[in-house]
Coordinates of C-alpha atoms and ligand atoms in Angstrom, one line a residue:
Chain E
X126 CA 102.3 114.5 66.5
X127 CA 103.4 111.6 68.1
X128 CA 103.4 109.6 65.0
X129 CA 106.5 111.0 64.2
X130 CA 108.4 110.1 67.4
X131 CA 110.5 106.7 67.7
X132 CA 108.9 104.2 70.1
X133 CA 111.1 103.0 72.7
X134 CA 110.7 99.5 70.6
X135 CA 109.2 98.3 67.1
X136 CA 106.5 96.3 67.6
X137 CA 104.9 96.3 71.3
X138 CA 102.2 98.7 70.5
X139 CA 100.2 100.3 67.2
X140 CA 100.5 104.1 67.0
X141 CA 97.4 105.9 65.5
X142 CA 97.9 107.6 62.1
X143 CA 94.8 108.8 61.9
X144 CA 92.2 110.8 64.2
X145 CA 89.9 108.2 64.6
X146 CA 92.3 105.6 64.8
X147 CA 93.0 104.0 68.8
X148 CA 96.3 102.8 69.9
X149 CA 96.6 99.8 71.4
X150 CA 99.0 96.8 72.5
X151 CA 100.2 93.9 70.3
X152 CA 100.0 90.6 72.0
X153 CA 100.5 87.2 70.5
X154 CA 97.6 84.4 70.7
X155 CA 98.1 80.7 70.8
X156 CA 95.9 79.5 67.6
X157 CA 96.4 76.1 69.4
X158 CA 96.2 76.7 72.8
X159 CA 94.6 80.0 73.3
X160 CA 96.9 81.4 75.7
X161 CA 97.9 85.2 74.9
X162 CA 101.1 86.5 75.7
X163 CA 102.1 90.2 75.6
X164 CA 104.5 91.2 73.5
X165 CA 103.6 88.9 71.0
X166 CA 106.2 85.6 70.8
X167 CA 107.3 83.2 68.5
X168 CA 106.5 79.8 70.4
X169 CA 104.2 79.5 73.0
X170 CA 105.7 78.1 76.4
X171 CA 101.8 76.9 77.4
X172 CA 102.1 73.9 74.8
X173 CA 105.4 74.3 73.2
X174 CA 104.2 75.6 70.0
X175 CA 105.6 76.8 66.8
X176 CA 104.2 78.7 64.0
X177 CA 100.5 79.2 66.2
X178 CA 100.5 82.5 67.1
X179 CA 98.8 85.3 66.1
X180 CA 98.9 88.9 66.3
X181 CA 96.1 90.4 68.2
X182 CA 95.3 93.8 69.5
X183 CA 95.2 93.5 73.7
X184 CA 92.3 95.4 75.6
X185 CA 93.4 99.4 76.1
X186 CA 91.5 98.8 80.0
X187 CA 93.0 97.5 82.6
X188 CA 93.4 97.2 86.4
X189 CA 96.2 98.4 88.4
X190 CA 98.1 95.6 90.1
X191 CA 101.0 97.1 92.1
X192 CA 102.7 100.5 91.3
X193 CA 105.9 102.6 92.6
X194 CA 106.3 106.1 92.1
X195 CA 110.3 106.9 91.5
X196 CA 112.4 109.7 93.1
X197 CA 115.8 109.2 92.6
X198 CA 115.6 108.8 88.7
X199 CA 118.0 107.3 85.9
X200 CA 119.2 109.1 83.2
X201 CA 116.7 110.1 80.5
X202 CA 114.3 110.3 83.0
X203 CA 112.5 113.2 85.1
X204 CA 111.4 112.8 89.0
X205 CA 108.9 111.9 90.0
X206 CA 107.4 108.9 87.4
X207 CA 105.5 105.9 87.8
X208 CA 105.9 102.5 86.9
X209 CA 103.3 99.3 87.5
X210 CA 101.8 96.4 87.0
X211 CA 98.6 96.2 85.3
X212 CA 95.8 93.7 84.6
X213 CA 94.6 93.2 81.3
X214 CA 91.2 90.9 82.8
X215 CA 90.4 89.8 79.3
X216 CA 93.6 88.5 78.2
X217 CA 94.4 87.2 81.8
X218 CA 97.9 89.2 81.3
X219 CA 99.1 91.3 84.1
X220 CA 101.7 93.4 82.5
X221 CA 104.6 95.6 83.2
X222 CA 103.2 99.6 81.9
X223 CA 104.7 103.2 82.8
X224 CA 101.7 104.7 84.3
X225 CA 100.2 108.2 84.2
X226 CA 98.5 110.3 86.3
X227 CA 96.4 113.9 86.6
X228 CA 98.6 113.6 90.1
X229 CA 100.6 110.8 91.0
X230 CA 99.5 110.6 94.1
X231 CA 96.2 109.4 93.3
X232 CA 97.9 106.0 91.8
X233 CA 95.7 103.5 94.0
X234 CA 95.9 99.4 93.6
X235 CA 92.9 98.3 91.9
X236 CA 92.2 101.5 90.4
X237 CA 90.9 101.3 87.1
X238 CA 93.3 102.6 83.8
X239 CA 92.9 103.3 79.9
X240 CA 96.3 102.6 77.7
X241 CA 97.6 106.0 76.1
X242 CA 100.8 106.3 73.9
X243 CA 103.1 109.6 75.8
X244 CA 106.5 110.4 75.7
X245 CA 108.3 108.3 78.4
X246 CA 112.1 109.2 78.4
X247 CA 115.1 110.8 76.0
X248 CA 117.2 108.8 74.4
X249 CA 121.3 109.0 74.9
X250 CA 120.9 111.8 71.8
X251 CA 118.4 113.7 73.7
X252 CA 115.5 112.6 71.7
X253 CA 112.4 111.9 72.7
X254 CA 111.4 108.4 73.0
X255 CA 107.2 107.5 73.0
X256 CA 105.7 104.3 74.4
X257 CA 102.4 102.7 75.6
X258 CA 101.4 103.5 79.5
X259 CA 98.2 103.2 81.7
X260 CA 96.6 106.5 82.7
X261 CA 94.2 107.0 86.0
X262 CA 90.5 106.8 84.9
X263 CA 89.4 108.4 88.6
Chain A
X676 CA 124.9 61.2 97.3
X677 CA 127.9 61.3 99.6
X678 CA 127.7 63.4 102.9
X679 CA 129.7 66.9 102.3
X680 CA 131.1 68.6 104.8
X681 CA 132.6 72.7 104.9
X682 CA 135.9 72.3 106.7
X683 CA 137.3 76.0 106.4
X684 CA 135.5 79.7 105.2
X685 CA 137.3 82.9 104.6
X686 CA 135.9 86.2 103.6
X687 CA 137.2 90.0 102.6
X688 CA 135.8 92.7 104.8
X689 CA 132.9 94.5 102.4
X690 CA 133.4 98.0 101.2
X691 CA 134.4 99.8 98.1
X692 CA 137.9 98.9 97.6
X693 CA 138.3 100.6 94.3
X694 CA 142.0 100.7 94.3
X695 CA 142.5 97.0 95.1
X696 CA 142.3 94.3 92.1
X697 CA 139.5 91.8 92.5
X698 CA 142.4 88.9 91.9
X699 CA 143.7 90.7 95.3
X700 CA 140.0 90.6 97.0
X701 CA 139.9 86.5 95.6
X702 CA 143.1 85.7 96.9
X703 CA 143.0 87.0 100.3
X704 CA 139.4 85.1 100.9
X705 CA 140.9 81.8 99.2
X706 CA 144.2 81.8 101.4
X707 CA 142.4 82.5 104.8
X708 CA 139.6 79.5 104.0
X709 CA 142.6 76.8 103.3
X710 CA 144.3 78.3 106.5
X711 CA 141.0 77.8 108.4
X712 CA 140.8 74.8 107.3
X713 CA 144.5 73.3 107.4
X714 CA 144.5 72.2 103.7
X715 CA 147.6 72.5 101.8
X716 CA 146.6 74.3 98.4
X717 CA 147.6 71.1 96.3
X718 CA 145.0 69.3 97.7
X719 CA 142.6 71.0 96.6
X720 CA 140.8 69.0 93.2
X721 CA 138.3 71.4 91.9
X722 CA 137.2 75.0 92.1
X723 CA 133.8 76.9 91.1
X724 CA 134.3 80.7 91.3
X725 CA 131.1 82.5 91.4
X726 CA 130.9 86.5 89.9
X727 CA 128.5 88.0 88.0
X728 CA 129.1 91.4 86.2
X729 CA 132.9 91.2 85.7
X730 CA 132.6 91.1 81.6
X731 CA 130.4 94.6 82.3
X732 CA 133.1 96.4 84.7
X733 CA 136.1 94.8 83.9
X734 CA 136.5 93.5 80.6
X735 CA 136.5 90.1 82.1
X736 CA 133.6 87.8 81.3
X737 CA 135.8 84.7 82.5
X738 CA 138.1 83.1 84.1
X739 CA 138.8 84.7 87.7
X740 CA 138.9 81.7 89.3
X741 CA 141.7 80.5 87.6
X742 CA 143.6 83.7 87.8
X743 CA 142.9 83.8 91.9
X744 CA 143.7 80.8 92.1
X745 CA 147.0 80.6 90.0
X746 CA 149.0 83.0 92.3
X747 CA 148.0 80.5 95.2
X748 CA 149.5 77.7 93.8
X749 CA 146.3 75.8 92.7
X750 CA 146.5 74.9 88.9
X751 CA 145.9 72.4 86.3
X752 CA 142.6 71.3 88.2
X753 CA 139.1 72.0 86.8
X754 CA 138.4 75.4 87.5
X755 CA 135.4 77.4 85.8
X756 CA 133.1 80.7 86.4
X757 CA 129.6 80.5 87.9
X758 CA 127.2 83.4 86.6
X759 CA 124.1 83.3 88.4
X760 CA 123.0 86.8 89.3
X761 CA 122.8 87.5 93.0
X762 CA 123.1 84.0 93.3
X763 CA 126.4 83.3 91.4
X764 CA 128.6 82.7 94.9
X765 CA 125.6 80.5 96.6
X766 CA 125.2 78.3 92.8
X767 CA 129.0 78.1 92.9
X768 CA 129.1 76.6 96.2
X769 CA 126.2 74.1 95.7
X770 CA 128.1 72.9 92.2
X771 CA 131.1 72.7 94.7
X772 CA 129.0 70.4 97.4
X773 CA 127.5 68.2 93.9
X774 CA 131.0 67.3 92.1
X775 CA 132.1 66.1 96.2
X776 CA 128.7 64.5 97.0
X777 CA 128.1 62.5 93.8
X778 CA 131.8 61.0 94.0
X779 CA 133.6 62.4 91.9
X780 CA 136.1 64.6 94.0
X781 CA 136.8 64.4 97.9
X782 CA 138.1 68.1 98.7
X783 CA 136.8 71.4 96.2
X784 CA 136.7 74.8 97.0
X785 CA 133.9 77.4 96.0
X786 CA 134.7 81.3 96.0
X787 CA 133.1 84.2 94.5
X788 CA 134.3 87.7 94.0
X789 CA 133.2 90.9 92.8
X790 CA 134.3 94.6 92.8
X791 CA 131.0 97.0 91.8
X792 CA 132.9 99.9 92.5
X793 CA 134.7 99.0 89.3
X794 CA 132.2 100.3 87.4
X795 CA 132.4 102.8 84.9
X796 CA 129.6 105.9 85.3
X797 CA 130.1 106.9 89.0
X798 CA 127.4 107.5 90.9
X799 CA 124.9 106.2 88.8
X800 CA 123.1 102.4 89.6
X801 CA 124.5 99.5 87.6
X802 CA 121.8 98.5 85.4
X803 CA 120.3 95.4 85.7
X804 CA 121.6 92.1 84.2
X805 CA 119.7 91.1 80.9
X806 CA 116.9 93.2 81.2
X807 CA 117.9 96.4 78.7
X808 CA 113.7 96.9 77.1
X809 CA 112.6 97.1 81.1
X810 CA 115.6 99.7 81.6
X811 CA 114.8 101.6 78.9
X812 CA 111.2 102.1 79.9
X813 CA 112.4 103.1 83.8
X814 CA 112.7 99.8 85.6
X815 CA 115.8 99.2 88.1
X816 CA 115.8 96.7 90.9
X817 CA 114.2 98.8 93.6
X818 CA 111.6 99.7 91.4
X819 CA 110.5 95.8 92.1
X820 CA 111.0 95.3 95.4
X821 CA 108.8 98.8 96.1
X822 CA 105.9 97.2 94.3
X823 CA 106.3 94.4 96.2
X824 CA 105.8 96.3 99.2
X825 CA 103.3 98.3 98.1
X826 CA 101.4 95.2 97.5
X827 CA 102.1 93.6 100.4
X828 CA 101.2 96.7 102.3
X829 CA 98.0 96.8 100.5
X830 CA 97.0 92.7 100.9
X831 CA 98.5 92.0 104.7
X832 CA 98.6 95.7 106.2
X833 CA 102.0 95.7 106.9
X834 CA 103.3 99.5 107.4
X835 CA 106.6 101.4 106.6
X836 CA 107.9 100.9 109.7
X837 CA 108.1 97.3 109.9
X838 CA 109.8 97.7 106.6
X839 CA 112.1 100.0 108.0
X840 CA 112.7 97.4 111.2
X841 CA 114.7 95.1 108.7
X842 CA 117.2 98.2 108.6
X843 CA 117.5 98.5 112.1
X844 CA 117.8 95.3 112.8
X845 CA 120.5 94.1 109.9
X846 CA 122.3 97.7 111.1
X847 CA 122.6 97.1 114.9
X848 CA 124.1 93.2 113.6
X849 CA 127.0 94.6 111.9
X850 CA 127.6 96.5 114.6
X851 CA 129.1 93.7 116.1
X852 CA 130.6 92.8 112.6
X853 CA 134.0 93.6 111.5
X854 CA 133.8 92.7 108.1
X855 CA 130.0 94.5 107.4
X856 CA 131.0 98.3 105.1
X857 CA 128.4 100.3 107.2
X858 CA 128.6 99.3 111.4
X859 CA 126.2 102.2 112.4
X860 CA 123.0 101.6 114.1
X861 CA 119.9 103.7 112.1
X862 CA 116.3 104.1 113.7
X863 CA 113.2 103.4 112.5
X864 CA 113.0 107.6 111.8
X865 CA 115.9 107.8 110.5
X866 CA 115.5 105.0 107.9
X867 CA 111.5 106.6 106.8
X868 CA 113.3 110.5 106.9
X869 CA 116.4 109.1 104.3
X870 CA 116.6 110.2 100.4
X871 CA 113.8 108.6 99.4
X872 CA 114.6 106.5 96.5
X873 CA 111.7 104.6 94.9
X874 CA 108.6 104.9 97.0
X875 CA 108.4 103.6 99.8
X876 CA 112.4 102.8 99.7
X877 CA 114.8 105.3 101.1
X878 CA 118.5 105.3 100.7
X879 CA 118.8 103.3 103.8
X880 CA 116.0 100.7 102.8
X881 CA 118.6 99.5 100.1
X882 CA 121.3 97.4 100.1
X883 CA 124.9 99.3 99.1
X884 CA 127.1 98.2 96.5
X885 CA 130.3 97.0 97.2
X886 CA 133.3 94.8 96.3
X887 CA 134.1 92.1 98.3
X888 CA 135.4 88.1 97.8
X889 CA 134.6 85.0 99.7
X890 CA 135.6 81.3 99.8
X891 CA 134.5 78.0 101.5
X892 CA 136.5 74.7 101.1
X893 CA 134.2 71.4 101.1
X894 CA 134.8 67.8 101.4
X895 CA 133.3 64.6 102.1
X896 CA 132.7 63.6 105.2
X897 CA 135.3 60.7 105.8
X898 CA 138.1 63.4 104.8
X899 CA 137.1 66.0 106.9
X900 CA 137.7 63.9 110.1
X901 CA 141.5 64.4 109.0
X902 CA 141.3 68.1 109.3
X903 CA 139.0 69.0 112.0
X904 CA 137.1 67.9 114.6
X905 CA 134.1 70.1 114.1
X906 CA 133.3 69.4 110.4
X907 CA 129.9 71.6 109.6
X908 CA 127.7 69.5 107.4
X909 CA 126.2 70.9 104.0
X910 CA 122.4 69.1 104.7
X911 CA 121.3 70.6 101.7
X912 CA 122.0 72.9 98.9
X913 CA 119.5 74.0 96.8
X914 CA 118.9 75.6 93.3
X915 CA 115.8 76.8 91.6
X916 CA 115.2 78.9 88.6
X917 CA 111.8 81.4 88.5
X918 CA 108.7 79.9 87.2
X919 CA 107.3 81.7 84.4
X920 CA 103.5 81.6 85.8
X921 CA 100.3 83.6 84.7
X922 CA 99.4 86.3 86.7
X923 CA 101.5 85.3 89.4
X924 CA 101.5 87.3 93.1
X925 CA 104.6 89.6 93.0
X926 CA 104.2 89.1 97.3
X927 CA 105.7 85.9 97.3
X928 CA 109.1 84.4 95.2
X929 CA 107.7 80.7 94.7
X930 CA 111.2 80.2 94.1
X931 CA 112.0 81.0 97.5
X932 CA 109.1 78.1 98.3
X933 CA 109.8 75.5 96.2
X934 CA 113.9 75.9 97.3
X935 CA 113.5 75.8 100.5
X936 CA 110.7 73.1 100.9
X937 CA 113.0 70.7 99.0
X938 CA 116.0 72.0 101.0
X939 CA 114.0 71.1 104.3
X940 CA 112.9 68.1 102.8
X941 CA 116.5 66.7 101.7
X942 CA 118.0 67.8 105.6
X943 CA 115.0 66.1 107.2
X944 CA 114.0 69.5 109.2
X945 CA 111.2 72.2 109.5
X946 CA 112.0 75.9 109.5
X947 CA 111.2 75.3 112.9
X948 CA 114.3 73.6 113.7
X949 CA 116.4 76.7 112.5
X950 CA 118.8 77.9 114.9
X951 CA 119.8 81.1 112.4
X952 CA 119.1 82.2 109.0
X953 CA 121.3 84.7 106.1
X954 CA 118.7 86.2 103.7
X955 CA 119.0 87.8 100.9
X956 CA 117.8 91.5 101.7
X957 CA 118.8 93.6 98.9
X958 CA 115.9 95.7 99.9
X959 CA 113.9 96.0 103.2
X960 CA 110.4 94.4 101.7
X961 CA 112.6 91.4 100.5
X962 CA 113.3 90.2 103.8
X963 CA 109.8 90.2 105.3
X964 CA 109.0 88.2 102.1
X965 CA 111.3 86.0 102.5
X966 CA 110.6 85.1 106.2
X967 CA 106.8 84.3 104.7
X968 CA 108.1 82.2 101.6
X969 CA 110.7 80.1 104.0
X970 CA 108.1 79.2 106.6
X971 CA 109.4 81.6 109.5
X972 CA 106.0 82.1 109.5
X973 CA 103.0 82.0 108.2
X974 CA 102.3 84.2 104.6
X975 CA 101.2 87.9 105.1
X976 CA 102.6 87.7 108.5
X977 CA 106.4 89.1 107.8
X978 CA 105.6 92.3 109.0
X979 CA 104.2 91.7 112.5
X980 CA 107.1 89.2 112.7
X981 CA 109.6 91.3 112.1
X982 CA 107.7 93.5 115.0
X983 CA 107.5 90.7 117.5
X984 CA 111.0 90.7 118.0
X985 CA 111.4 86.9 116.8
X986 CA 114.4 87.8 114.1
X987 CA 116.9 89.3 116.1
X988 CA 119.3 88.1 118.2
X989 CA 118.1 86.7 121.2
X990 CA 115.0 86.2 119.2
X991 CA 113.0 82.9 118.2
X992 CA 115.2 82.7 114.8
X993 CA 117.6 85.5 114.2
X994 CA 118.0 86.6 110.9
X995 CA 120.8 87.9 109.4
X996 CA 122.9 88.5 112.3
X997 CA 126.0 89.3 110.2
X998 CA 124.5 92.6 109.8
X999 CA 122.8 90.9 105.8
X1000 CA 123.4 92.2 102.4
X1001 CA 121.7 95.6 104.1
X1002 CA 125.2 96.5 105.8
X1003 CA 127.7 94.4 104.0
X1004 CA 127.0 95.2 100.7
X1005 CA 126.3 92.9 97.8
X1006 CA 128.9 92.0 95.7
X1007 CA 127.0 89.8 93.5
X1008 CA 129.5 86.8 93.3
X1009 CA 130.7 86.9 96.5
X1010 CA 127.5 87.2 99.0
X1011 CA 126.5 83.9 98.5
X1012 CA 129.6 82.3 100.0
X1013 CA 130.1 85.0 102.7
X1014 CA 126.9 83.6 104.0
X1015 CA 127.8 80.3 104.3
X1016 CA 131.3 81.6 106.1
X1017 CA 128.7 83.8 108.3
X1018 CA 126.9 80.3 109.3
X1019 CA 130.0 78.6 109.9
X1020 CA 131.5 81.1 112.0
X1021 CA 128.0 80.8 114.0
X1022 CA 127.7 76.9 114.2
X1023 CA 131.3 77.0 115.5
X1024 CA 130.4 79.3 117.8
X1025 CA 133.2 82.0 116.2
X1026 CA 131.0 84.8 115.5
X1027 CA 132.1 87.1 118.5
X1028 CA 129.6 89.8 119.0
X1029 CA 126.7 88.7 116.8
X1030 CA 126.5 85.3 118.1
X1031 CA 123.7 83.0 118.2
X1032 CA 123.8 80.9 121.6
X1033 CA 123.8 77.7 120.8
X1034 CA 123.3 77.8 117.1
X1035 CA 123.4 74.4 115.3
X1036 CA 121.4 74.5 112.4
X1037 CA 121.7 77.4 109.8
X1038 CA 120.0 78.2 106.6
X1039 CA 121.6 80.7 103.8
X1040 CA 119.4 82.5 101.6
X1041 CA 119.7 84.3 97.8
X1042 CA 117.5 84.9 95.2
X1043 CA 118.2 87.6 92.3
X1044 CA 118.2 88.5 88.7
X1045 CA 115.0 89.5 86.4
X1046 CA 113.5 88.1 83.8
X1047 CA 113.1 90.3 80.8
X1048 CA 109.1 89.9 80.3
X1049 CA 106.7 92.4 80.3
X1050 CA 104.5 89.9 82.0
X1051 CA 105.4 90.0 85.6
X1052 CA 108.1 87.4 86.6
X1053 CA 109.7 86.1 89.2
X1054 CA 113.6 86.6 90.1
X1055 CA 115.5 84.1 87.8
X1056 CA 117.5 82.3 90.5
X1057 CA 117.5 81.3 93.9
X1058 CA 119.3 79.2 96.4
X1059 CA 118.6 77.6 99.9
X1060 CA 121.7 75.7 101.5
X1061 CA 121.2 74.2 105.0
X1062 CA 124.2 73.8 107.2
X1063 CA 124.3 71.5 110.5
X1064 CA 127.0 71.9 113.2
Ligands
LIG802 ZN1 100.0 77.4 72.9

């Protein structure tokens, strides 16, 4: 289960522990100013801040902004993956996500996505490392 | 502000020059830009060395200036290291034209120098600067600049092989360039047919690495009458950091905007007016983009400009006609000021092959480094310097 895997970092996203539980994104809202920010921040660069923000859990749908798909990969990783840029229209975020795909070659800008928590990469020790991405709907 | 003027260049050829020190690759540029410009060493007041990922691949987070330098005879002056990403060399030199133009000192000199090859892991990319959770989770520079053209491709139309036209154009330059690493002309199938790296890159869409060094000597105006008759004037030199902005358009670096508007502003010209430009083309989409976000013509239009013919030589406003970072290589702290020696050699009328006819005003380019956000962000730092014959 993948609530046993590390996530590439603390804090960025909630991992279900149970069934009926949904993952989704931390972000950070302004109490004062209302911006949100994703990951979630200490002070808030809108109006300077301290102390005001909140976690909150982001929307899991998005829209896909821009996207590459990768050939010549770094270590840890397998060719071919996909990386983007996807819009969180509720939050007004648009945010750096891995992205997944039935077929990679159906990525399309302004396609619509659903966040999912996969394994993204191995770490130096060869383990398997889990974080957040946005999956193709179509 | 006083006027500034650049009264001597000197530059390394590019290439990988693993065996050579990268005191050796500073020295060589430093010595041939006080030859060029006929200034005895002791002269010189201040330095500002620009390099960027020495403490990474050399142990050596400081202090190269000084230890070029040293060997040449030039010591006891103010001397310090300029780390600005891709930028370092081009921020060096513009601290170099501020300490002579607000007064304090009448002759400086700005190098940079850097030596990728240096580098640990053979064969694998040097990760980016400051951005480890982005790394971690895939990102690398041409991951970036890939998006961006995907985007672009998707909002203006433009097509992979206007992309790869930057290639062939920056390629057949350095033909006529000594001192570029790769002086082999590609074509447009040859460039879309390459290892493709990160969709729609191929090998030959990005930049190499390299090592490389790279020095300018600057000084006000009333001294530079003493040591040439053909100063080249520094109209403006430019620095700008990336905006963090909401939901920002990854098609255009409004870095790249608000530099170069002030820069035109400050040398009291229009793009227009531009006789030859040195981009920063790390990768093929950058340069279209930048032709957009520096006014060569209107926004969305990069591609079909490109196309027209207008950036090569012989063309409207050549662009990068020492062959760019493309064929030269980009060693980090050292690109910014082999641009300005490009210009130089082109306002004088030096540049042999490549030449511009007639070229008296010239605009250098850099913009580089990532934020590390999860929200898209601009490139932390860019620089537009002007230069008038
Ligand atoms: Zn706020």
């Amino acid at each position: 289960m993948l609530v046993h895997l590390a996530p590439v970092r603390e804090g960025l996203f909630h991992l279900p522990t149970t069934p009926e539980e949904r993952p989704y994104l931390i972000g950070g809202k302004c109490r004062s100013c209302g911006r949100t920010f994703f990951p979630k921040r200490r002070f808030c660069s809108s109006c300077q801040a301290e102390g005001t923000i909140e976690e909150v859990p982001l929307s899991t749908q998005g829209v896909l902004y821009s996207f590459c798909v990768i050939h010549t990969p770094p270590e840890g990783f397998e060719a071919p993956y996909a990386l983007g840029y996807v819009d969180l229209p509720e939050e007004d975020l648009r945010i750096f996500a891995p992205l997944a795909a039935d077929d990679l070659g159906q990525l399309k800008i302004g396609m619509e996505m659903e966040l999912v928590i996969e394994k993204l990469c191995q770490d130096e020790a060869g383990n398997p490392l889990v974080c957040y991405k946005f999956r193709a709907k179509e | 502000m006083r006027e500034v003027c650049v009264i001597g260049v000197g530059m390394t050829p590019f290439g990988k020059f693993p065996q050579r020190s990268i005191l050796d690759l500073g020295r060589e540029a430093c010595l041939e830009a006080l030859r060029d410009a006929q200034v005895p060493a002791q002269r010189i007041e201040a330095a500002y060395c620009g390099h960027a990922r020495t403490g990474r691949l050399l142990n050596r987070e400081c202090g190269i200036g000084q230890s070029v330098l040293w060997e040449l005879g030039i010591s006891g002056i103010p001397i310090s290291s300029v780390g600005n990403f891709c930028a370092s060399g081009s921020t060096a030199f513009r601290d170099a034209w501020l300490s002579v133009a607000s007064g304090l000192y009448d002759i400086v000199m700005a190098l940079g120098a850097e030596q990728l090859t240096a580098r640990g892991v053979k064969g694998k990319p040097l990760t980016s600067d400051g951005v480890e959770l982005l790394t971690v989770m895939g990102f690398s520079p041409p991951t970036y600049f890939a998006q961006i053209a995907q985007r672009h491709m998707h909002d203006f139309g433009t097509t992979r092989e206007q992309l790869a036209l930057v290639a062939v154009k920056n390629r057949k330059n350095a033909c006529g360039n000594p001192r570029a690493q790769y002086r082999k002309a590609v074509t447009v199938e040859e460039v879309l047919k390459a290892p493709m790296i990160v969709d729609p890159l191929t090998l030959l869409s990005c930049c190499p690495t390299g090592d490389g060094a790279a020095a300018a000597i600057l000084c006000s105006r009333e001294m530079a009458a003493r040591y040439t008759a053909r100063p080249i004037t520094v109209a403006a030199a430019v620095l700008k950091s990336g905006e963090y902005q909401r939901r920002r358009e990854i098609t255009t670096l409004d870095g790249t905007v608000r530099a170069s508007r002030e820069a035109y502003e400050r040398a009291g010209l229009g793009p227009e007016e531009l006789d030859v430009a040195e981009v920063h083309d790390c990768f093929t989409p950058a340069e279209i983009l930048h032709y957009e976000d520096l006014g060569l013509c209107p926004k969305g239009e990069g591609g079909a400009f490109i196309a027209s013919g207008a950036t090569q030589i012989g063309g409207t406003i050549p662009v990068n006609p020492s062959g760019g970072l493309i064929s030269k290589g980009h060693p980090l702290g050292a690109t910014g000021i082999a641009q300005i020696a490009e210009l130089v050699w082109q306002l004088r009328g030096q540049a042999g092959d490549r030449q511009v006819e007639g070229a008296r005003v010239g605009l250098a380019h850099c913009a580089g480094g990532f934020q590390e956000s999860l929200e898209l962000a601009e490139v932390a730092s860019v620089t537009v310097i002007i230069l008038k014959a």
